[in-house]
Amino acid sequence: MSTPTPVLADRQANISTVRHSRMASSYALAGALEMMGASMSFSRNEEIYGEGEPADYLYKVVRGAVRMYKVLSDGRRQIGAFYLPGDMFGLEAGAMHASSAEAIGDSTILVFKRSAVLALSARDADVARELWETTVRELQRAHDHMLLLIKSAQERVASFLMEMAGRGCGIDEVALPMSRQDIADFLGLTIETVSRAIGQLEDIHAIALPSSRRIALRNRAMLSRLTAS
Amino acid sequence: MSTPTPVLADRQANISTVRHSRMASSYALAGALEMMGASMSFSRNEEIYGEGEPADYLYKVVRGAVRMYKVLSDGRRQIGAFYLPGDMFGLEAGAMHASSAEAIGDSTILVFKRSAVLALSARDADVARELWETTVRELQRAHDHMLLLIKSAQERVASFLMEMAGRGCGIDEVALPMSRQDIADFLGLTIETVSRAIGQLEDIHAIALPSSRRIALRNRAMLSRLTAS
DNA sequence: CGGCGGCTTGATCGGTCTCAAGTACGGTGG
DNA sequence: CCACCGTACTTGAGACCGATCAAGCCGCCG
């Protein structure tokens, strides 16, 4: 980070620590790479990168959550993915970002110089392999997401809840970090339709809502049937 | 291909030639890899691989066209991508294919053993880099496709035509290898809606239809405006 | 010429969006 | 601790777009 780019220059103050974690890890990226990462803080709704900006960095969520999205000229927004702690993001084909990313709530993000990661992966085949596998998994998720977008509203919401439940630990209550609007833009629906679908799932006792951001899975089998996967 | 797997065993007869192309190429994959590829023929609608089968091979289209798709339990089909000559496909995260691929028309496909490609990319950083870049480009396309799926019917069809036009050479007439049903499943619409949208584009003289599979772009600016990108 | 598959066109239905109020919640200041 | 406010979420009524169901048309090949 010797010559900060405009992207990061005004955020240098955010950098709190440079990690030198030495924990034994089976992952080359987690081991060799995390030492190179600068830990940065982003507050709620703060932009991490924007469409058209140079894609000079890769990112990894430590704490919080991130939405990656694209917008149409008239403002319609499609959230392509949510990233939770442990997820990497910012992988782009060209020199420029084709999408934008924002912190959903206050978040801590590890930031890696793209050139450094690529240089490392040119030397270390294990790193290269892991970078590729991360990318392929991301591709898989994108294809799954496409399949979601042809489902009915209820099926989309049920699928979303099952996915979020799967990403959390094994317990039956999901804490959603994102708003209904984020969920709607992720699922290709309106906020009202999402709200109604959640209400219907509550009516049939597939889920319960201790609060609007916390969802208890009451009947996973029923929910799973509704995903139509 | 010394110990053919079930996947390929019944298709050995398809293998016509093993390529030893020595053309100078700036691409490591195209150079070092194509020598390892077996050229196979697939006829119209023939399955190349199916969901759940072992993902032991990578593929590259030489001639023809391929559809990659996933199906829901009730039969709804989402085509995730069309692959044209020059495109690689079959990249998967796990050991199994999470999607299926079929030849749209009679096609010639180069087939590479996945283990061989990975072994090569572990030794050759250029190959590894190109494999990664191919994957990232594919990811980009998947994200673009998601954005398409939130558009209106006309916008989707216009976008599709512009994309197909961009992939062909620079001329103004697109030859579609795929059926209306394939287009519909790619765009998340019904065949009737696709047909009507094409009809409307014809009505406003944005395109012309010399035949149902050939589409002449009459007014690219108008078409481009309708994509809402 | 007949038949079949792929495509188009028409009429109606239904799910989701839109517009418009309500309601619950979290935070802030008194 | 409570009153207030703003934001996020829910709920309702009606419009609209695309799906569905059903014919008809076209081109191709036997």
PDB file of N, CA and C in Angstrom, chain A residues 24 36 198:
ATOM      1  N   ALA A  24      -2.068 -22.147  12.174  1.00  0.00           N
ATOM      2  CA  ALA A  24      -1.921 -23.208  11.187  1.00  0.00           C
ATOM      3  C   ALA A  24      -3.184 -23.255  10.354  1.00  0.00           C
ATOM      4  N   MET A  36      -0.694 -10.315   4.048  1.00  0.00           N
ATOM      5  CA  MET A  36      -0.563  -9.174   3.156  1.00  0.00           C
ATOM      6  C   MET A  36      -1.769  -8.247   3.244  1.00  0.00           C
ATOM      7  N   ILE A 198     -43.131 -13.559   3.240  1.00  0.00           N
ATOM      8  CA  ILE A 198     -42.703 -13.898   4.594  1.00  0.00           C
ATOM      9  C   ILE A 198     -43.927 -14.058   5.488  1.00  0.00           C
TER      10      ILE A 198
END
